[in-house]
Coordinates of N, CA and C in Angstrom, one line a residue:
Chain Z
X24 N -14.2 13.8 -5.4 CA -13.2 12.8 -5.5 C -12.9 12.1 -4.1
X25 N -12.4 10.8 -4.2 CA -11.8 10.7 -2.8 C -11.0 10.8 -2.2
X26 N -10.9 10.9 -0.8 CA -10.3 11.6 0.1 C -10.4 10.7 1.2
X27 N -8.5 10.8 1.5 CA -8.7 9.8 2.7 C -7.8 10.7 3.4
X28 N -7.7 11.5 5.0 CA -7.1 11.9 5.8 C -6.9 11.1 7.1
X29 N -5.3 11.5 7.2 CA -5.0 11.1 8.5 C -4.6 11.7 9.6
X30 N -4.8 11.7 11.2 CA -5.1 12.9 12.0 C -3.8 14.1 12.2
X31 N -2.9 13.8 11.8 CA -1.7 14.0 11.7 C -0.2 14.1 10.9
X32 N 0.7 14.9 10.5 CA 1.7 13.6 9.9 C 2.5 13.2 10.8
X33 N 2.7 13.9 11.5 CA 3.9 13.0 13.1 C 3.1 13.2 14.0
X34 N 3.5 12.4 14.8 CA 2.6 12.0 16.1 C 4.1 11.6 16.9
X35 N 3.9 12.8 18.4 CA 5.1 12.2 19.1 C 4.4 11.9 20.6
X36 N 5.2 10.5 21.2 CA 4.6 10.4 22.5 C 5.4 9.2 23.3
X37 N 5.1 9.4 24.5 CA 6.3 8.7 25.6 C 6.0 7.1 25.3
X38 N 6.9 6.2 25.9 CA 7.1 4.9 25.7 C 6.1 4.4 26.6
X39 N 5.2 3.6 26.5 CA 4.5 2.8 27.1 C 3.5 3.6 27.4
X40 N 2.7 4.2 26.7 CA 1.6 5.2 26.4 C 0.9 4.5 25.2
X41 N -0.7 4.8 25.5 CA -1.2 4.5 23.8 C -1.2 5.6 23.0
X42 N -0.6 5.4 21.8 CA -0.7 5.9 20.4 C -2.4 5.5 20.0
X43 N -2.9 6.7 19.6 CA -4.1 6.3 18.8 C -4.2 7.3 17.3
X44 N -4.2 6.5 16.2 CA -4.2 7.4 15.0 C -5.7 7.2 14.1
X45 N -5.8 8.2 13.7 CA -7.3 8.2 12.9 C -7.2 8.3 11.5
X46 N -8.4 7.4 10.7 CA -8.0 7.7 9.5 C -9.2 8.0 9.1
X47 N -9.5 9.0 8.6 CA -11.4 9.7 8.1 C -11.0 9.7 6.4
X48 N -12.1 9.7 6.0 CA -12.3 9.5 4.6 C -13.7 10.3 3.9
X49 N -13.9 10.6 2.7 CA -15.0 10.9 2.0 C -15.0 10.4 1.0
X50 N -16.4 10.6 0.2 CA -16.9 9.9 -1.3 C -16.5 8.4 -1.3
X51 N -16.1 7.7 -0.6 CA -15.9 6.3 -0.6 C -16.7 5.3 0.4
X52 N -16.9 4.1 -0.3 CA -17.6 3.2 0.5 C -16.7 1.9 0.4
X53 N -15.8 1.6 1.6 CA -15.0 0.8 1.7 C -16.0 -0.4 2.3
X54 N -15.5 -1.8 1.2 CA -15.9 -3.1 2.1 C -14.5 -3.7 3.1
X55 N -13.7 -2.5 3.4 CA -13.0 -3.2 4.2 C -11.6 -1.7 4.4
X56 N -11.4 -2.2 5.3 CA -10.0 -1.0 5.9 C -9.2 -1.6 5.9
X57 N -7.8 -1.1 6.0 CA -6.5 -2.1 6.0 C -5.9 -1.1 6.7
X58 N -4.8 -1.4 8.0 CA -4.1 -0.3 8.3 C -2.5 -1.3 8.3
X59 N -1.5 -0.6 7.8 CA -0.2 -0.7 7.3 C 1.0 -0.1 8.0
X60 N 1.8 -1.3 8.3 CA 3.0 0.0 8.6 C 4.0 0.2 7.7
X61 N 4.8 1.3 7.6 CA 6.0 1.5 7.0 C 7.1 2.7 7.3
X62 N 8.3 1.7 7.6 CA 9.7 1.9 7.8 C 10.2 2.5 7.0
X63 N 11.4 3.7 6.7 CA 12.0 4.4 6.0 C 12.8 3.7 4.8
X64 N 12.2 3.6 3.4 CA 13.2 2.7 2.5 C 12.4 1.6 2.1
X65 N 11.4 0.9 2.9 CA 10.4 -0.6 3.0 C 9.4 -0.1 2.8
X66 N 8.8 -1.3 2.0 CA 7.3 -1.5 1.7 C 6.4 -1.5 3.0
X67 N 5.2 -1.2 2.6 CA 4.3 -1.0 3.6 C 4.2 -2.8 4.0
X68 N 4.0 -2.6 5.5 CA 4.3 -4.3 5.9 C 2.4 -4.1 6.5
X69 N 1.4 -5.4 6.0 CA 0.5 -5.1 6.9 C -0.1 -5.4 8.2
X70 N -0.8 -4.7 8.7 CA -1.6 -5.0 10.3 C -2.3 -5.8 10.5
X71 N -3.1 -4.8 10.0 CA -4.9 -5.5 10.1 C -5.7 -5.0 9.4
X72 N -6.6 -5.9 9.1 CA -7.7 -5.7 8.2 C -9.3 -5.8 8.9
X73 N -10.3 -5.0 9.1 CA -11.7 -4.8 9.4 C -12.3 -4.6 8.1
X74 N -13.8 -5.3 8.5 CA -14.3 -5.3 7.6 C -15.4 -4.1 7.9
X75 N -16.0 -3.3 7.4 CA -17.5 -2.8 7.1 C -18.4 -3.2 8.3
X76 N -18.7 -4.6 8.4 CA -19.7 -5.1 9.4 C -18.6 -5.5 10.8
X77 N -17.6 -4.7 11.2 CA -17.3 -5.0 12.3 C -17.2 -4.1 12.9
X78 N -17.1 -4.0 14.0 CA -17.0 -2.5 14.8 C -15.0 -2.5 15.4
X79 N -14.8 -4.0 15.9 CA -13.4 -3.2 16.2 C -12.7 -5.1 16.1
X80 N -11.2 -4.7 16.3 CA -10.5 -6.0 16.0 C -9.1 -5.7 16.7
X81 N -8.8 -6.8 17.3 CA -7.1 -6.6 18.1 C -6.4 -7.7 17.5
X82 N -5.2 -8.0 17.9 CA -4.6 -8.4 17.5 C -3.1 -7.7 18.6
X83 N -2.8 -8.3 19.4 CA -1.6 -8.3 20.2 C -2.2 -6.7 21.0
X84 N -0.7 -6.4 20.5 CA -0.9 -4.7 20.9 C -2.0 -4.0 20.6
X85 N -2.5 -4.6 19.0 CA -2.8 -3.7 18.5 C -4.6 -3.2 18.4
X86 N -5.2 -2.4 18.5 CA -6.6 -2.5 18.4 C -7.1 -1.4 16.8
X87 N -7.9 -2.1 16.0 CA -8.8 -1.4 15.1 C -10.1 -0.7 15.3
X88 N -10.8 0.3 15.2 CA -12.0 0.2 15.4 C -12.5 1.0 14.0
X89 N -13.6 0.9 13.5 CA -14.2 1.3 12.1 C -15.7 1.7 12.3
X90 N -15.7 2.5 12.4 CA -17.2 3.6 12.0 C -17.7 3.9 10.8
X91 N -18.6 3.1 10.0 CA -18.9 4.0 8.7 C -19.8 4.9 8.5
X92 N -20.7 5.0 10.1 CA -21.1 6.5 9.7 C -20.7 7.7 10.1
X93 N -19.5 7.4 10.7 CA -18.6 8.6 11.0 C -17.7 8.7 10.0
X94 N -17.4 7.9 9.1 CA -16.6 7.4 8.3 C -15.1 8.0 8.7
X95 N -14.5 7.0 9.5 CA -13.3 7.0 10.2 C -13.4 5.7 10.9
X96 N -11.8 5.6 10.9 CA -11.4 4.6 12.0 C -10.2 4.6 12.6
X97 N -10.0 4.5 14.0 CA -9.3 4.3 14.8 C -8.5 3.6 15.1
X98 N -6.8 3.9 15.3 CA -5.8 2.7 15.3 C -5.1 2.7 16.6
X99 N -5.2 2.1 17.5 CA -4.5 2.3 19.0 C -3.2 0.9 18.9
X100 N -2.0 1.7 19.8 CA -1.0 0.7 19.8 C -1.2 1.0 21.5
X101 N -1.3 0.3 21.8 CA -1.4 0.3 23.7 C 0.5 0.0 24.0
X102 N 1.1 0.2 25.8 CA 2.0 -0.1 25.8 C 3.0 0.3 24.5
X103 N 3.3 1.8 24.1 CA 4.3 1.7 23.0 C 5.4 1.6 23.1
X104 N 6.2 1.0 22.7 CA 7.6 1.1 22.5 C 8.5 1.8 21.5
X105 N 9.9 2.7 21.8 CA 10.5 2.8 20.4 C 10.4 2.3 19.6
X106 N 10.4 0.8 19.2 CA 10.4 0.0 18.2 C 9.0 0.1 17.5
X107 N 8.3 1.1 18.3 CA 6.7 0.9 17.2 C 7.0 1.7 16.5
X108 N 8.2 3.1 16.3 CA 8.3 4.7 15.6 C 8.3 3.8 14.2
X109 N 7.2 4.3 13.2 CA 7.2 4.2 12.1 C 6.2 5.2 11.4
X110 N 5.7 4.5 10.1 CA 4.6 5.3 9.9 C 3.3 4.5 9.3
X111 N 2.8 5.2 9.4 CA 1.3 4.0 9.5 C 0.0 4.5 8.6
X112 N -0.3 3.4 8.3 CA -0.9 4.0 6.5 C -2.3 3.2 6.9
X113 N -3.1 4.1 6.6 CA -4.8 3.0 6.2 C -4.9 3.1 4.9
X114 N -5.8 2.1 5.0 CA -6.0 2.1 2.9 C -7.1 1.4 3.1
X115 N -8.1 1.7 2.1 CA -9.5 1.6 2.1 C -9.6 1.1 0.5
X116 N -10.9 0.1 1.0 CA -11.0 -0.9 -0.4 C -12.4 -1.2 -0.4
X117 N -12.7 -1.1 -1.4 CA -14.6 -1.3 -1.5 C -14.5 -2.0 -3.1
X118 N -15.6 -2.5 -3.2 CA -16.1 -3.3 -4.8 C -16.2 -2.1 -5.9
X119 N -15.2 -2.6 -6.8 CA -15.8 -1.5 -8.1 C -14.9 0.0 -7.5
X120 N -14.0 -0.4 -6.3 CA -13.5 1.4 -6.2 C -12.2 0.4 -6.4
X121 N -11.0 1.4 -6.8 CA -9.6 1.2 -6.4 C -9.0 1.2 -4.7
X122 N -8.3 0.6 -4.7 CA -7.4 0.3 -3.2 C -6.6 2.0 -3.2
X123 N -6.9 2.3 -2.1 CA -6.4 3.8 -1.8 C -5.8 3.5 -0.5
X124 N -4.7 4.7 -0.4 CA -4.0 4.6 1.2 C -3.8 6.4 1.3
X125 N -4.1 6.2 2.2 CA -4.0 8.0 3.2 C -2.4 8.1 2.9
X126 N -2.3 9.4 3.4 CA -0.9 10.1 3.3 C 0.0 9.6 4.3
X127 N -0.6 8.8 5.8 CA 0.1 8.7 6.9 C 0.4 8.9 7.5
X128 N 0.8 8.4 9.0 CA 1.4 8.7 10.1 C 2.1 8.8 10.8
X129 N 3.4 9.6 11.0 CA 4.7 9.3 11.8 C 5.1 9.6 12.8
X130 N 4.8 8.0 13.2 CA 4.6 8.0 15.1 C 5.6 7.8 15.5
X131 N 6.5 9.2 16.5 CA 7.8 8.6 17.1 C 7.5 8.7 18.7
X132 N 8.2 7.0 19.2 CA 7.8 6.9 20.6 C 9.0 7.0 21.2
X133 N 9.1 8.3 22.1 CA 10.2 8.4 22.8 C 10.2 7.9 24.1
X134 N 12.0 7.4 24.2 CA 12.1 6.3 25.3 C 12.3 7.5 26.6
Chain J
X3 N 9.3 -16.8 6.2 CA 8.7 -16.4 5.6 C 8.4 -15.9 4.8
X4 N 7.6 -16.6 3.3 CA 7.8 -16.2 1.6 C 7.6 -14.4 1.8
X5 N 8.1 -13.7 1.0 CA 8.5 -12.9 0.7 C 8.3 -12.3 -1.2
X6 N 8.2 -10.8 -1.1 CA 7.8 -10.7 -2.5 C 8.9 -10.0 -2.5
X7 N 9.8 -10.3 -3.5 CA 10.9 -9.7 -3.9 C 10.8 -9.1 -5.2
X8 N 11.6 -7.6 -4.9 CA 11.7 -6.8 -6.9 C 13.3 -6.5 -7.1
X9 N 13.5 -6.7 -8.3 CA 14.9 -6.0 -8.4 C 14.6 -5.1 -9.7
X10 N 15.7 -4.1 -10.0 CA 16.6 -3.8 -9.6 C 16.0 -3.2 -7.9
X11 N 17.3 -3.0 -7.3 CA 16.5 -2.2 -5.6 C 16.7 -0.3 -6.3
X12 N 17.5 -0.1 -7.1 CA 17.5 1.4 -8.0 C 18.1 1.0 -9.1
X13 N 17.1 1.7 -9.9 CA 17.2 2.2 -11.5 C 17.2 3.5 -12.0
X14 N 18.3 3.5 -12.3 CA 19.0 5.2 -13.2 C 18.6 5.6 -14.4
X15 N 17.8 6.1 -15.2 CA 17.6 5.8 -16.4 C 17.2 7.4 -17.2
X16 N 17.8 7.3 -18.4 CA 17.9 8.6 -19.2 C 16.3 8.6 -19.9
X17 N 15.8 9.6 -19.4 CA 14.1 10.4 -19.9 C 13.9 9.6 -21.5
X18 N 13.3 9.3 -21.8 CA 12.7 8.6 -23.1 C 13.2 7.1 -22.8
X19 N 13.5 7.0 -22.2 CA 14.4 5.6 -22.6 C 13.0 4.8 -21.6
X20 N 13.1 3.1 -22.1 CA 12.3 2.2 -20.8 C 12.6 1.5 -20.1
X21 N 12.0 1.6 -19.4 CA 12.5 0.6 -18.2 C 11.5 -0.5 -17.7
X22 N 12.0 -1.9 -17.4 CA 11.2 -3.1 -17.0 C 11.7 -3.1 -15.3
X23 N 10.7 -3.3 -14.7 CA 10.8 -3.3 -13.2 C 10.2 -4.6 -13.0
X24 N 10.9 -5.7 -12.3 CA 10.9 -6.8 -12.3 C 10.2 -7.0 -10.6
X25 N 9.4 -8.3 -10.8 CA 8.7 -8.8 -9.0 C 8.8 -10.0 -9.3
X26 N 9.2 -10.9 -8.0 CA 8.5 -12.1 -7.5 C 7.7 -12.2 -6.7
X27 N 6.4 -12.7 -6.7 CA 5.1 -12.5 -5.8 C 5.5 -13.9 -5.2
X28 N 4.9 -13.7 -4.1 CA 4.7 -15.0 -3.2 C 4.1 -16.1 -3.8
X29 N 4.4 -17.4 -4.1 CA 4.4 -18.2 -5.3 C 2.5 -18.9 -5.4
X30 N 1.8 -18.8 -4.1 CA 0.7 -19.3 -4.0 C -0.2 -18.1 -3.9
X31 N 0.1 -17.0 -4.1 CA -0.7 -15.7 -4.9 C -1.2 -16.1 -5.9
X32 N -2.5 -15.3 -6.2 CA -3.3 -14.9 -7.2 C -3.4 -14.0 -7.6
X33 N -3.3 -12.8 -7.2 CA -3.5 -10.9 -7.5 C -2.5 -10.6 -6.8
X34 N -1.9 -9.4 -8.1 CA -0.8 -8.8 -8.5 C -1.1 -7.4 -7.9
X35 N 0.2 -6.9 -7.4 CA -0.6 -5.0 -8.1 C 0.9 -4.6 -8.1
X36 N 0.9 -3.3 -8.8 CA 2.0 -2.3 -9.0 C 1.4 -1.1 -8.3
X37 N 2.1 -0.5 -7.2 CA 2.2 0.8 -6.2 C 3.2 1.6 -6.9
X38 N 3.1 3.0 -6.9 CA 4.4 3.8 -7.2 C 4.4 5.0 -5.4
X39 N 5.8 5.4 -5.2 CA 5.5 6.5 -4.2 C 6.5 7.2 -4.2
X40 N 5.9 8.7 -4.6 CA 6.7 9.8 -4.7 C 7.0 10.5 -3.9
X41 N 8.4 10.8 -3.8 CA 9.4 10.8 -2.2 C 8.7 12.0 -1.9
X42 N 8.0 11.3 -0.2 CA 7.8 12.1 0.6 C 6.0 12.1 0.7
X43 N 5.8 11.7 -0.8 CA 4.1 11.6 -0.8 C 3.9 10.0 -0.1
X44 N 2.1 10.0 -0.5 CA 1.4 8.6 -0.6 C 1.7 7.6 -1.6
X45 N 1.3 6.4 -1.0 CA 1.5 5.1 -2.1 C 0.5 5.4 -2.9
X46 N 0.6 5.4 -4.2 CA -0.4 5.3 -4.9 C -0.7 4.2 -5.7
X47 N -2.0 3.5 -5.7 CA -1.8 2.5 -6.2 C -2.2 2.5 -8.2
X48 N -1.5 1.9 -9.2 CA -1.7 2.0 -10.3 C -2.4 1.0 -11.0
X49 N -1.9 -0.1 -10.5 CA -2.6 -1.7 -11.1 C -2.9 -2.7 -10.2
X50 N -3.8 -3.6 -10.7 CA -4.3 -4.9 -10.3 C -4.5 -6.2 -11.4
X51 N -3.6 -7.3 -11.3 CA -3.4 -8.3 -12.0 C -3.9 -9.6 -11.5
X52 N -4.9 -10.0 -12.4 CA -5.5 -11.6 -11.6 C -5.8 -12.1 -13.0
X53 N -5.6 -13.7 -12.7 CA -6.3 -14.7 -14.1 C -5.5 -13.7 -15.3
X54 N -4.0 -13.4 -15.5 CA -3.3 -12.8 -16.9 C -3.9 -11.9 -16.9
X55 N -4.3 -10.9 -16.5 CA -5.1 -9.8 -17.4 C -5.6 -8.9 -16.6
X56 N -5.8 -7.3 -16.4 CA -5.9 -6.7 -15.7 C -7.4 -6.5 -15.1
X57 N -7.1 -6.3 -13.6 CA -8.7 -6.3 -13.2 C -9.1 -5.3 -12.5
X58 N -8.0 -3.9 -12.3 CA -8.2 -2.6 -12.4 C -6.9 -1.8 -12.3
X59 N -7.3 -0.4 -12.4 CA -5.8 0.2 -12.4 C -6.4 1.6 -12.7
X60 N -5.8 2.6 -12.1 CA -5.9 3.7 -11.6 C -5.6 4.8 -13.2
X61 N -6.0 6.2 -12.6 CA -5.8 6.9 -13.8 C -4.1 7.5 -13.8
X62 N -3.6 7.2 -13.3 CA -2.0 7.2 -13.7 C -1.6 6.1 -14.5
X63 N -2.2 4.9 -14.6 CA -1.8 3.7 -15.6 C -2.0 3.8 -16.5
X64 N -1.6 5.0 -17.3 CA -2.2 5.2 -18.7 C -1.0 4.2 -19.8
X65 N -1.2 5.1 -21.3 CA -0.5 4.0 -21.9 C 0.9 3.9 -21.8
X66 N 1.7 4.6 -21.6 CA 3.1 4.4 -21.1 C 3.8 3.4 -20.4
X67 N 2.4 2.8 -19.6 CA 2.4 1.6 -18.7 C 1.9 0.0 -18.7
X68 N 2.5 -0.6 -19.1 CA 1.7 -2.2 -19.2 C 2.6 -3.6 -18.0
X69 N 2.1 -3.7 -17.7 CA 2.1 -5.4 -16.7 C 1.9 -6.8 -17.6
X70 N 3.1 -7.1 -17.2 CA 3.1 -8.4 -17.8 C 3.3 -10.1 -16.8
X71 N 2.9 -10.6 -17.3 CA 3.4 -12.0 -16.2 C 4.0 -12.9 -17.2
X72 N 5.4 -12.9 -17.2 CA 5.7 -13.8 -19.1 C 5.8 -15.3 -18.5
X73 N 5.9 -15.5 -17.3 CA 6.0 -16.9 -16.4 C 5.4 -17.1 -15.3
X74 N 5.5 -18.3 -14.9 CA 4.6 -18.6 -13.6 C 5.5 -17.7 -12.4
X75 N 6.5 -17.1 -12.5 CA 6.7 -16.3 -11.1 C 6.9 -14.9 -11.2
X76 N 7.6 -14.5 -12.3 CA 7.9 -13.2 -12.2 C 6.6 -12.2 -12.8
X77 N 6.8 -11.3 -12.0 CA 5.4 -10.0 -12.9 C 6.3 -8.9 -12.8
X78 N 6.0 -8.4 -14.1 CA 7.1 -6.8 -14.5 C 6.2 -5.9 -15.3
X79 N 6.6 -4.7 -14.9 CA 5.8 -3.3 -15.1 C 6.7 -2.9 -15.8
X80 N 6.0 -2.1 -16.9 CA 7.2 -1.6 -17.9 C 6.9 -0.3 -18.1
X81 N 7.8 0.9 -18.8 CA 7.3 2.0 -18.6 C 8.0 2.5 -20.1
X82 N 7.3 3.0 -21.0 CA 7.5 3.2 -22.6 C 8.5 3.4 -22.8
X83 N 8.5 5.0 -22.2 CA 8.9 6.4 -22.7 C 9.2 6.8 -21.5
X84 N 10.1 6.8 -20.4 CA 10.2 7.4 -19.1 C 9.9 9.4 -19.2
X85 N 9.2 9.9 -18.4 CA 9.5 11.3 -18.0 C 9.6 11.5 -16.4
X86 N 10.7 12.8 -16.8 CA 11.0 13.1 -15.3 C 10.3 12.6 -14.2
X87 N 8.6 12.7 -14.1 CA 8.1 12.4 -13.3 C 7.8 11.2 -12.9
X88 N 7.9 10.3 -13.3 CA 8.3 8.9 -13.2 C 9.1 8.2 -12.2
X89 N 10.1 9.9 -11.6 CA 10.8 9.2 -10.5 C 10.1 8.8 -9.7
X90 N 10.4 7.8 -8.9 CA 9.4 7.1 -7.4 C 9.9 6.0 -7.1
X91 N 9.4 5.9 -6.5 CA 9.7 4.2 -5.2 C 8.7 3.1 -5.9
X92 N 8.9 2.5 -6.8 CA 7.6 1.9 -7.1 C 7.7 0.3 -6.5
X93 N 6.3 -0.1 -6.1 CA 6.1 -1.5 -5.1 C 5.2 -2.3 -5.8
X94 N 6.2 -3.6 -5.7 CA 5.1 -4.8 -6.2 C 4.1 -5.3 -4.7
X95 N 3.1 -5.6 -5.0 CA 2.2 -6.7 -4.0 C 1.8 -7.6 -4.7
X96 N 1.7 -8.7 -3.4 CA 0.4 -9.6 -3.9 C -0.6 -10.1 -2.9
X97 N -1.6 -10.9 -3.1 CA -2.1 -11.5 -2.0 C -3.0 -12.7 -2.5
X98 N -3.3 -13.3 -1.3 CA -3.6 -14.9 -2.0 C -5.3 -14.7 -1.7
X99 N -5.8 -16.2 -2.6 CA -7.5 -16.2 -2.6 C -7.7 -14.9 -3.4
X100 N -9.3 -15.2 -3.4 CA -10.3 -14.7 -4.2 C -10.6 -13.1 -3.1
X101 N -11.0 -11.9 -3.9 CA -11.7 -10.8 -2.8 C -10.7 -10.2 -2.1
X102 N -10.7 -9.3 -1.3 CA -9.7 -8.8 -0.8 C -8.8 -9.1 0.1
X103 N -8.3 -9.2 0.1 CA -6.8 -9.7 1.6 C -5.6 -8.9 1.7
X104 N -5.2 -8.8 2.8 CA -4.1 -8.5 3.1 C -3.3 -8.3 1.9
X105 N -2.3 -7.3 1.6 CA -1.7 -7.2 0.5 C 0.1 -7.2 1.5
X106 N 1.1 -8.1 0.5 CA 2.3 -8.4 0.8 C 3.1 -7.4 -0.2
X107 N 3.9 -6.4 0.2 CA 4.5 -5.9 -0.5 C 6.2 -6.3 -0.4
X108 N 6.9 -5.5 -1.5 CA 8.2 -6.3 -1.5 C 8.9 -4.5 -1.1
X109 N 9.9 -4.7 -1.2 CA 10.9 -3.7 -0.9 C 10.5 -2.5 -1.4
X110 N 10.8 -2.5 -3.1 CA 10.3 -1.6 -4.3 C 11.9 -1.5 -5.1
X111 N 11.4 -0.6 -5.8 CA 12.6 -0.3 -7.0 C 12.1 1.0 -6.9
X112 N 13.4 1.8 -6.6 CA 13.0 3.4 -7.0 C 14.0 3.3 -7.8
X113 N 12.9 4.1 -8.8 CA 13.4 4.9 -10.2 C 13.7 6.2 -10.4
X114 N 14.9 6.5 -10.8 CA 15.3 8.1 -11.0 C 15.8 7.9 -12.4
X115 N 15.1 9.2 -12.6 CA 14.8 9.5 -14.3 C 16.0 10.4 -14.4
X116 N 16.5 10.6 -15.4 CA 17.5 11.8 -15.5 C 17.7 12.5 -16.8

């Protein structure tokens, strides 16, 4: 069946440090990764999305990177702040599979 | 910035009885889904709604469960026969275009069964 792990469930680390979280997976062939955050009470808000044929993707702080023959991928917040402490979900999507999300991450950045 | 909104934000509801869990999707969406997430677990996702009609859904969507779109805005998940295990945080999404995209989720409605 599939199986999506994430490297952790809390993840603690100083302010203005990179956070880096992993999300590995089996029996699935995702055409794309999505990594997600979410706050205590709120819906998952999303990040970013890679596809299969990319190797990595930023966006501000933030950096993606996706291996599918390691089948994992890597989520870096560079410069963290308190305000990044949440938790952080990948979810994997392929043709013909369901949309699945890992158990997740809760990353608290101490000031 | 549009926003997917669900109400109720909590629903109390006595075991057999049903319950309709109401969404507004972001108005220039095309695909629907219903999430449920059981406190403390993962989101799990249950359905996918495009073109009226469902275009996948997980083995928790059994028949207890149907999705409806009775108008151009609202989409609501209905649940028969509630059992205990039914409590959860359940979350509407949507997202726009064809293929996969970013999915917008709304608050949720958690359900407690009693």
């Amino acid at each position: 069946s599939q199986k999506i792990e994430q490297n952790s469930e809390a993840l603690n680390i100083q302010e203005g440090k990179t956070a880096t979280l992993t999300c590995n997976y089996t029996n699935y062939s995702p055409a794309y990764l999505q990594w997600y955050r979410q706050d205590p009470g709120r819906g998952p808000v999303f990040l970013l999305l890679i596809r299969e044929n990319e190797k990595e993707k930023r966006k501000e702080r933030l950096k993606v990177t996706f291996d599918t023959t390691l089948k994992q991928s890597l989520f870096h917040i560079t410069a963290s702040q308190p305000a990044d402490s949440a938790t952080y979900l990948c979810a994997l999507d392929g043709y013909g599979q369901n949309f699945v999300f890992g158990p997740g991450t809760r990353l608290s950045v101490l000031p | 910035e549009p926003e997917v909104t669900q109400t109720p934000s909590h629903q109390v509801t006595q075991m057999g009885q049903e319950v309709i869990l109401r969404c507004v999707p972001i108005s220039n969406h095309l695909y629907f889904y219903w999430y449920r997430q059981i406190l403390g677990q993962k989101v799990e996702f249950l359905v996918s709604f495009y073109n009226n009609e469902i275009s996948e859904k997980s083995e928790i969507f059994d028949d207890q469960f149907s999705v409806e779109r009775p108008d151009g805005s609202n989409f609501t998940l209905k649940i028969r026969s509630t059992k205990l295990e039914d409590s959860a945080m359940y979350f509407c999404a949507s997202s726009e275009g064809t293929g996969r995209q970013p999915q917008h989720f709304g608050d949720g409605t958690r359900l407690s069964i009693l």
